Amino acid sequence: MQALAATPTDDYATLYENCLINAGGINNGTVEACSSSVDAKVKQEMNATYARLHARLKTQSPGDADKLEDTQMAWLAYRNGQCSLATIYVGSPMHGYCPMMLNIQRLEELKEMAGQ
């Protein structure tokens, strides 16, 4: 039986875990540093995936491109609000960890819509 290729989510999770291991221990500072580092990579891929999908929809179905844009704006508001609350009520490590995890999830959603 052939092993399945790792998904980007697995890759990002591995990057995060390796960063924590390489930092020598888990504390608020390492969680923040590692999540911020991985999140920068996730955002880059997420933004590129969104741009490709939006451009394709703009030519194929402009109305759907507008819906995608509206949905993305609503999702950004949700992410920011959710992570703000998580930081307050769960603790400061959520400041970086929460957006990283939600961005990974959103990247997978965008890739699914893009047929990737």
XYZ file of C-alpha atoms in Angstrom:
116
model
C 0.000 0.000 0.000
C 1.380 3.384 -1.011
C 1.489 6.142 1.588
C -0.520 9.248 0.910
C 1.371 12.480 0.395
C 1.322 14.840 3.347
C -1.208 17.617 3.083
C -0.140 21.214 3.533
C -1.928 21.213 6.873
C 0.313 18.365 8.001
C 3.339 20.211 6.655
C 2.465 23.365 8.585
C 1.715 21.392 11.735
C 5.090 19.667 11.392
C 6.841 23.001 10.890
C 5.204 24.305 14.046
C 6.029 21.203 16.103
C 9.643 21.187 14.872
C 9.995 24.849 15.759
C 8.820 24.153 19.310
C 11.218 21.217 19.625
C 14.136 23.213 18.242
C 13.359 26.045 20.657
C 14.046 23.659 23.512
C 10.733 23.875 25.283
C 7.238 25.220 25.231
C 6.496 28.550 26.842
C 4.516 31.618 25.828
C 7.480 33.077 23.959
C 8.200 29.978 21.890
C 4.526 29.440 21.080
C 4.292 33.052 19.879
C 7.537 32.914 17.893
C 6.827 29.553 16.273
C 3.197 30.294 15.460
C 4.126 33.678 13.973
C 6.849 32.103 11.849
C 4.601 29.349 10.508
C 1.658 31.723 10.095
C 3.708 33.957 7.791
C 4.166 30.978 5.454
C 0.501 29.997 5.725
C -0.628 33.558 4.936
C 1.614 33.694 1.895
C 0.105 30.497 0.477
C -3.420 31.477 1.528
C -3.173 34.890 -0.148
C -1.736 33.393 -3.345
C -4.452 30.719 -3.436
C -7.153 33.323 -2.843
C -5.749 35.580 -5.587
C -5.647 32.732 -8.130
C -9.163 31.606 -7.252
C -10.537 35.146 -7.313
C -8.913 35.877 -10.688
C -10.321 32.675 -12.174
C -13.802 33.396 -10.858
C -13.609 36.996 -12.083
C -13.365 35.722 -15.666
C -15.657 32.692 -15.330
C -18.322 33.971 -12.957
C -17.971 37.579 -11.773
C -20.864 37.237 -9.340
C -19.145 34.335 -7.624
C -15.915 36.346 -7.459
C -17.856 39.034 -5.601
C -19.306 36.397 -3.246
C -15.817 35.051 -2.602
C -14.595 38.547 -1.779
C -17.527 39.162 0.585
C -16.993 35.784 2.214
C -13.283 36.411 2.680
C -13.951 39.773 4.325
C -16.499 38.171 6.667
C -14.075 35.349 7.436
C -11.306 37.848 8.276
C -13.652 39.634 10.684
C -14.555 36.289 12.268
C -10.899 35.236 12.575
C -9.861 38.511 14.151
C -12.779 38.562 16.596
C -12.468 34.901 17.532
C -8.737 35.146 18.129
C -9.111 38.335 20.127
C -11.565 36.575 22.440
C -9.387 33.462 22.615
C -6.420 35.589 23.637
C -8.453 37.209 26.411
C -10.137 34.091 27.758
C -7.646 31.305 26.989
C -4.404 33.206 27.314
C -1.661 35.060 25.535
C -0.300 32.074 23.542
C -3.530 32.230 21.529
C -2.445 35.605 20.126
C -0.305 33.838 17.524
C -1.569 30.269 17.683
C -5.246 31.021 17.010
C -4.770 32.935 13.739
C -2.233 30.362 12.555
C -4.708 27.520 13.059
C -7.636 29.387 11.516
C -5.480 30.458 8.561
C -4.446 26.838 7.963
C -8.115 25.850 8.005
C -9.064 28.670 5.621
C -6.229 27.751 3.265
C -7.641 24.235 3.009
C -11.119 25.636 2.288
C -9.776 27.899 -0.462
C -7.764 25.067 -1.984
C -10.862 22.884 -2.013
C -12.841 25.601 -3.834
C -9.952 26.013 -6.268
C -9.926 22.277 -6.959
C -6.423 21.759 -5.589
